[in-house]
């Protein structure tokens, strides 16, 4: 959170000038402490940042930021908190099916994976890729389910993985 607070301090004038609205949602280790620090910095800088913790579902923040749903009240960060208690977000203006009749209930027909299905892993997810390869090898797949690993944030990366006992 220190880097985020430094960036807020550095660009506070620009954020105010352009009336930028910031909503922060954070969960994980030390989230309450970090959210407290961000809220204090926001109040000190006059930015009006809204902060939310794990009690707010991550997908609820985008509609709030876009003004599609009313903003939820911020959590009370002054007290210690227990496990998050999530509430359902009310859906308003739900679209009708447009007069179409839904298909009759049937057996699940969407095939999500086959023995020939491959994937492209985005990001430097070495442990995940090796775990997938190990699983494939144990299941006696003929070829690995990972075709490529894309990491666009630096130059070429050559990473060694194992297929059974072979590299």
PDB file of C-alpha atoms in Angstrom:
ATOM      1  CA  UNK A   1       0.000   0.000   0.000  1.00  0.00           C
ATOM      2  CA  UNK A   2       2.968   2.300   0.450  1.00  0.00           C
ATOM      3  CA  UNK A   3       3.554   2.546  -3.306  1.00  0.00           C
ATOM      4  CA  UNK A   4      -0.121   3.269  -3.924  1.00  0.00           C
ATOM      5  CA  UNK A   5      -0.141   6.015  -1.299  1.00  0.00           C
ATOM      6  CA  UNK A   6       3.018   7.556  -2.784  1.00  0.00           C
ATOM      7  CA  UNK A   7       1.379   7.574  -6.227  1.00  0.00           C
ATOM      8  CA  UNK A   8      -1.754   9.186  -4.777  1.00  0.00           C
ATOM      9  CA  UNK A   9       0.364  11.891  -3.152  1.00  0.00           C
ATOM     10  CA  UNK A  10       2.321  12.470  -6.357  1.00  0.00           C
ATOM     11  CA  UNK A  11      -0.753  12.755  -8.588  1.00  0.00           C
ATOM     12  CA  UNK A  12      -3.269  14.265  -6.123  1.00  0.00           C
ATOM     13  CA  UNK A  13      -3.425  17.608  -7.950  1.00  0.00           C
ATOM     14  CA  UNK A  14      -4.054  15.897 -11.310  1.00  0.00           C
ATOM     15  CA  UNK A  15      -6.739  13.671  -9.800  1.00  0.00           C
ATOM     16  CA  UNK A  16      -8.526  16.697  -8.356  1.00  0.00           C
ATOM     17  CA  UNK A  17      -8.158  18.737 -11.552  1.00  0.00           C
ATOM     18  CA  UNK A  18      -9.676  16.020 -13.724  1.00  0.00           C
ATOM     19  CA  UNK A  19     -12.219  15.000 -11.054  1.00  0.00           C
ATOM     20  CA  UNK A  20     -11.037  11.396 -11.070  1.00  0.00           C
ATOM     21  CA  UNK A  21     -13.153   9.127  -8.908  1.00  0.00           C
ATOM     22  CA  UNK A  22     -11.245   6.299  -7.217  1.00  0.00           C
ATOM     23  CA  UNK A  23     -12.727   3.187  -5.650  1.00  0.00           C
ATOM     24  CA  UNK A  24     -10.379   0.657  -4.092  1.00  0.00           C
ATOM     25  CA  UNK A  25     -11.340  -2.905  -3.251  1.00  0.00           C
ATOM     26  CA  UNK A  26      -8.774  -5.012  -1.451  1.00  0.00           C
ATOM     27  CA  UNK A  27      -8.791  -8.358   0.314  1.00  0.00           C
ATOM     28  CA  UNK A  28      -6.065 -10.606   1.534  1.00  0.00           C
ATOM     29  CA  UNK A  29      -3.338 -10.301   4.134  1.00  0.00           C
ATOM     30  CA  UNK A  30      -3.274  -6.996   6.026  1.00  0.00           C
ATOM     31  CA  UNK A  31      -6.165  -5.620   3.995  1.00  0.00           C
ATOM     32  CA  UNK A  32      -7.725  -3.689   6.903  1.00  0.00           C
ATOM     33  CA  UNK A  33      -4.437  -2.023   7.813  1.00  0.00           C
ATOM     34  CA  UNK A  34      -3.766  -1.125   4.174  1.00  0.00           C
ATOM     35  CA  UNK A  35      -7.273   0.209   3.591  1.00  0.00           C
ATOM     36  CA  UNK A  36      -6.974   2.341   6.739  1.00  0.00           C
ATOM     37  CA  UNK A  37      -3.721   3.841   5.455  1.00  0.00           C
ATOM     38  CA  UNK A  38      -5.208   4.569   2.028  1.00  0.00           C
ATOM     39  CA  UNK A  39      -8.314   6.146   3.592  1.00  0.00           C
ATOM     40  CA  UNK A  40      -6.188   8.365   5.872  1.00  0.00           C
ATOM     41  CA  UNK A  41      -4.068   9.468   2.896  1.00  0.00           C
ATOM     42  CA  UNK A  42      -7.223  10.126   0.839  1.00  0.00           C
ATOM     43  CA  UNK A  43      -8.738  12.247   3.595  1.00  0.00           C
ATOM     44  CA  UNK A  44      -5.459  14.144   4.064  1.00  0.00           C
ATOM     45  CA  UNK A  45      -5.200  14.843   0.325  1.00  0.00           C
ATOM     46  CA  UNK A  46      -8.930  15.546  -0.113  1.00  0.00           C
ATOM     47  CA  UNK A  47      -9.372  12.911  -2.828  1.00  0.00           C
ATOM     48  CA  UNK A  48     -12.587  11.297  -1.536  1.00  0.00           C
ATOM     49  CA  UNK A  49     -11.465   7.769  -2.315  1.00  0.00           C
ATOM     50  CA  UNK A  50     -13.942   5.023  -1.447  1.00  0.00           C
ATOM     51  CA  UNK A  51     -12.367   1.891   0.025  1.00  0.00           C
ATOM     52  CA  UNK A  52     -13.938  -1.552   0.249  1.00  0.00           C
ATOM     53  CA  UNK A  53     -12.730  -4.805   1.742  1.00  0.00           C
ATOM     54  CA  UNK A  54     -13.651  -8.464   1.255  1.00  0.00           C
ATOM     55  CA  UNK A  55     -17.228  -7.809   2.422  1.00  0.00           C
ATOM     56  CA  UNK A  56     -17.809  -6.157  -0.976  1.00  0.00           C
ATOM     57  CA  UNK A  57     -17.665  -8.535  -3.897  1.00  0.00           C
ATOM     58  CA  UNK A  58     -14.993  -7.538  -6.401  1.00  0.00           C
ATOM     59  CA  UNK A  59     -17.482  -7.412  -9.283  1.00  0.00           C
ATOM     60  CA  UNK A  60     -19.648  -4.907  -7.403  1.00  0.00           C
ATOM     61  CA  UNK A  61     -17.037  -2.144  -7.603  1.00  0.00           C
ATOM     62  CA  UNK A  62     -17.118  -1.617 -11.398  1.00  0.00           C
ATOM     63  CA  UNK A  63     -20.867  -0.841 -11.642  1.00  0.00           C
ATOM     64  CA  UNK A  64     -20.482   1.533  -8.692  1.00  0.00           C
ATOM     65  CA  UNK A  65     -17.561   3.299 -10.378  1.00  0.00           C
ATOM     66  CA  UNK A  66     -19.532   3.641 -13.615  1.00  0.00           C
ATOM     67  CA  UNK A  67     -22.576   4.998 -11.768  1.00  0.00           C
ATOM     68  CA  UNK A  68     -24.762   2.063 -12.779  1.00  0.00           C
ATOM     69  CA  UNK A  69     -25.518   1.113  -9.174  1.00  0.00           C
ATOM     70  CA  UNK A  70     -25.536   3.231  -6.035  1.00  0.00           C
ATOM     71  CA  UNK A  71     -22.317   3.173  -4.060  1.00  0.00           C
ATOM     72  CA  UNK A  72     -22.363   0.838  -1.109  1.00  0.00           C
ATOM     73  CA  UNK A  73     -21.436   2.239   2.295  1.00  0.00           C
ATOM     74  CA  UNK A  74     -17.768   1.865   3.148  1.00  0.00           C
ATOM     75  CA  UNK A  75     -16.863  -0.605   5.899  1.00  0.00           C
ATOM     76  CA  UNK A  76     -16.014   0.657   9.360  1.00  0.00           C
ATOM     77  CA  UNK A  77     -12.225   0.365   9.462  1.00  0.00           C
ATOM     78  CA  UNK A  78     -11.922   1.651  13.014  1.00  0.00           C
ATOM     79  CA  UNK A  79     -12.766  -1.700  14.584  1.00  0.00           C
ATOM     80  CA  UNK A  80     -11.256  -5.133  14.218  1.00  0.00           C
ATOM     81  CA  UNK A  81     -13.204  -7.224  11.791  1.00  0.00           C
ATOM     82  CA  UNK A  82     -14.044 -10.875  11.575  1.00  0.00           C
ATOM     83  CA  UNK A  83     -14.821 -12.883   8.498  1.00  0.00           C
ATOM     84  CA  UNK A  84     -16.559 -10.916   5.740  1.00  0.00           C
ATOM     85  CA  UNK A  85     -20.338 -10.930   5.547  1.00  0.00           C
ATOM     86  CA  UNK A  86     -21.470 -10.434   1.968  1.00  0.00           C
ATOM     87  CA  UNK A  87     -24.899  -9.271   0.934  1.00  0.00           C
ATOM     88  CA  UNK A  88     -26.556  -9.766  -2.428  1.00  0.00           C
ATOM     89  CA  UNK A  89     -26.575  -6.787  -4.771  1.00  0.00           C
ATOM     90  CA  UNK A  90     -30.132  -5.924  -5.817  1.00  0.00           C
ATOM     91  CA  UNK A  91     -30.646  -6.142  -9.576  1.00  0.00           C
ATOM     92  CA  UNK A  92     -32.794  -3.367 -11.013  1.00  0.00           C
ATOM     93  CA  UNK A  93     -33.955  -2.944 -14.568  1.00  0.00           C
ATOM     94  CA  UNK A  94     -33.456  -6.587 -15.434  1.00  0.00           C
ATOM     95  CA  UNK A  95     -33.922  -7.114 -19.162  1.00  0.00           C
ATOM     96  CA  UNK A  96     -36.643  -9.437 -20.373  1.00  0.00           C
ATOM     97  CA  UNK A  97     -35.713 -12.322 -22.604  1.00  0.00           C
ATOM     98  CA  UNK A  98     -36.987 -10.357 -25.614  1.00  0.00           C
ATOM     99  CA  UNK A  99     -39.888 -12.681 -26.294  1.00  0.00           C
ATOM    100  CA  UNK A 100     -37.634 -15.637 -26.968  1.00  0.00           C
ATOM    101  CA  UNK A 101     -38.593 -18.922 -25.426  1.00  0.00           C
ATOM    102  CA  UNK A 102     -35.730 -20.483 -23.500  1.00  0.00           C
ATOM    103  CA  UNK A 103     -34.550 -23.851 -24.757  1.00  0.00           C
ATOM    104  CA  UNK A 104     -36.061 -26.855 -23.027  1.00  0.00           C
ATOM    105  CA  UNK A 105     -34.012 -28.298 -20.194  1.00  0.00           C
ATOM    106  CA  UNK A 106     -31.672 -30.952 -21.516  1.00  0.00           C
ATOM    107  CA  UNK A 107     -28.514 -32.788 -20.730  1.00  0.00           C
ATOM    108  CA  UNK A 108     -25.371 -30.649 -20.484  1.00  0.00           C
ATOM    109  CA  UNK A 109     -24.030 -30.448 -24.036  1.00  0.00           C
ATOM    110  CA  UNK A 110     -21.202 -27.925 -23.782  1.00  0.00           C
ATOM    111  CA  UNK A 111     -17.835 -29.644 -23.960  1.00  0.00           C
ATOM    112  CA  UNK A 112     -15.395 -27.666 -21.865  1.00  0.00           C
ATOM    113  CA  UNK A 113     -12.331 -29.827 -22.403  1.00  0.00           C
ATOM    114  CA  UNK A 114     -11.255 -32.867 -24.363  1.00  0.00           C
ATOM    115  CA  UNK A 115      -8.067 -34.942 -24.257  1.00  0.00           C
ATOM    116  CA  UNK A 116      -6.826 -32.770 -27.149  1.00  0.00           C
ATOM    117  CA  UNK A 117      -7.688 -29.402 -25.568  1.00  0.00           C
ATOM    118  CA  UNK A 118      -4.736 -27.090 -25.029  1.00  0.00           C
ATOM    119  CA  UNK A 119      -4.383 -23.781 -23.229  1.00  0.00           C
ATOM    120  CA  UNK A 120      -2.333 -20.619 -23.314  1.00  0.00           C
ATOM    121  CA  UNK A 121      -1.332 -19.435 -19.842  1.00  0.00           C
ATOM    122  CA  UNK A 122      -1.111 -15.664 -19.429  1.00  0.00           C
ATOM    123  CA  UNK A 123       1.464 -14.417 -16.932  1.00  0.00           C
ATOM    124  CA  UNK A 124       4.503 -15.954 -15.308  1.00  0.00           C
ATOM    125  CA  UNK A 125       2.598 -18.827 -13.699  1.00  0.00           C
ATOM    126  CA  UNK A 126       5.420 -21.375 -13.496  1.00  0.00           C
ATOM    127  CA  UNK A 127       3.989 -23.427 -10.640  1.00  0.00           C
ATOM    128  CA  UNK A 128       0.542 -23.585 -12.229  1.00  0.00           C
ATOM    129  CA  UNK A 129       1.978 -24.678 -15.578  1.00  0.00           C
ATOM    130  CA  UNK A 130       4.181 -27.343 -13.994  1.00  0.00           C
ATOM    131  CA  UNK A 131       1.194 -28.588 -11.996  1.00  0.00           C
ATOM    132  CA  UNK A 132      -0.853 -28.852 -15.187  1.00  0.00           C
ATOM    133  CA  UNK A 133       1.949 -30.722 -16.946  1.00  0.00           C
ATOM    134  CA  UNK A 134       2.356 -33.110 -14.022  1.00  0.00           C
ATOM    135  CA  UNK A 135      -1.378 -33.796 -14.049  1.00  0.00           C
ATOM    136  CA  UNK A 136      -1.328 -34.380 -17.812  1.00  0.00           C
ATOM    137  CA  UNK A 137       1.595 -36.804 -17.487  1.00  0.00           C
ATOM    138  CA  UNK A 138      -0.086 -38.713 -14.651  1.00  0.00           C
ATOM    139  CA  UNK A 139      -3.270 -38.988 -16.755  1.00  0.00           C
ATOM    140  CA  UNK A 140      -1.153 -40.339 -19.616  1.00  0.00           C
ATOM    141  CA  UNK A 141      -2.037 -37.563 -22.040  1.00  0.00           C
ATOM    142  CA  UNK A 142      -0.195 -37.890 -25.320  1.00  0.00           C
ATOM    143  CA  UNK A 143       0.776 -34.207 -25.410  1.00  0.00           C
ATOM    144  CA  UNK A 144       0.759 -31.429 -22.771  1.00  0.00           C
ATOM    145  CA  UNK A 145      -2.367 -29.336 -22.249  1.00  0.00           C
ATOM    146  CA  UNK A 146      -0.270 -26.136 -22.111  1.00  0.00           C
ATOM    147  CA  UNK A 147       0.698 -24.831 -25.565  1.00  0.00           C
ATOM    148  CA  UNK A 148       2.311 -21.576 -24.507  1.00  0.00           C
ATOM    149  CA  UNK A 149       2.952 -19.205 -21.655  1.00  0.00           C
ATOM    150  CA  UNK A 150       2.606 -15.495 -22.493  1.00  0.00           C
ATOM    151  CA  UNK A 151       4.468 -12.937 -20.394  1.00  0.00           C
ATOM    152  CA  UNK A 152       4.382  -9.590 -22.232  1.00  0.00           C
ATOM    153  CA  UNK A 153       6.101  -7.505 -19.558  1.00  0.00           C
ATOM    154  CA  UNK A 154       9.700  -8.217 -20.539  1.00  0.00           C
ATOM    155  CA  UNK A 155      11.831  -9.733 -23.284  1.00  0.00           C
ATOM    156  CA  UNK A 156      12.024 -13.371 -24.217  1.00  0.00           C
ATOM    157  CA  UNK A 157      11.809 -15.861 -21.385  1.00  0.00           C
ATOM    158  CA  UNK A 158      12.927 -19.430 -21.746  1.00  0.00           C
ATOM    159  CA  UNK A 159      11.576 -21.446 -18.856  1.00  0.00           C
ATOM    160  CA  UNK A 160      12.250 -25.140 -18.390  1.00  0.00           C
ATOM    161  CA  UNK A 161       9.398 -27.441 -17.475  1.00  0.00           C
ATOM    162  CA  UNK A 162       9.287 -31.173 -16.920  1.00  0.00           C
ATOM    163  CA  UNK A 163       7.145 -33.720 -18.753  1.00  0.00           C
ATOM    164  CA  UNK A 164       7.547 -36.691 -16.472  1.00  0.00           C
ATOM    165  CA  UNK A 165      11.313 -36.975 -16.018  1.00  0.00           C
ATOM    166  CA  UNK A 166      12.159 -35.198 -19.291  1.00  0.00           C
ATOM    167  CA  UNK A 167      12.659 -31.439 -19.685  1.00  0.00           C
TER     168      UNK A 167
END
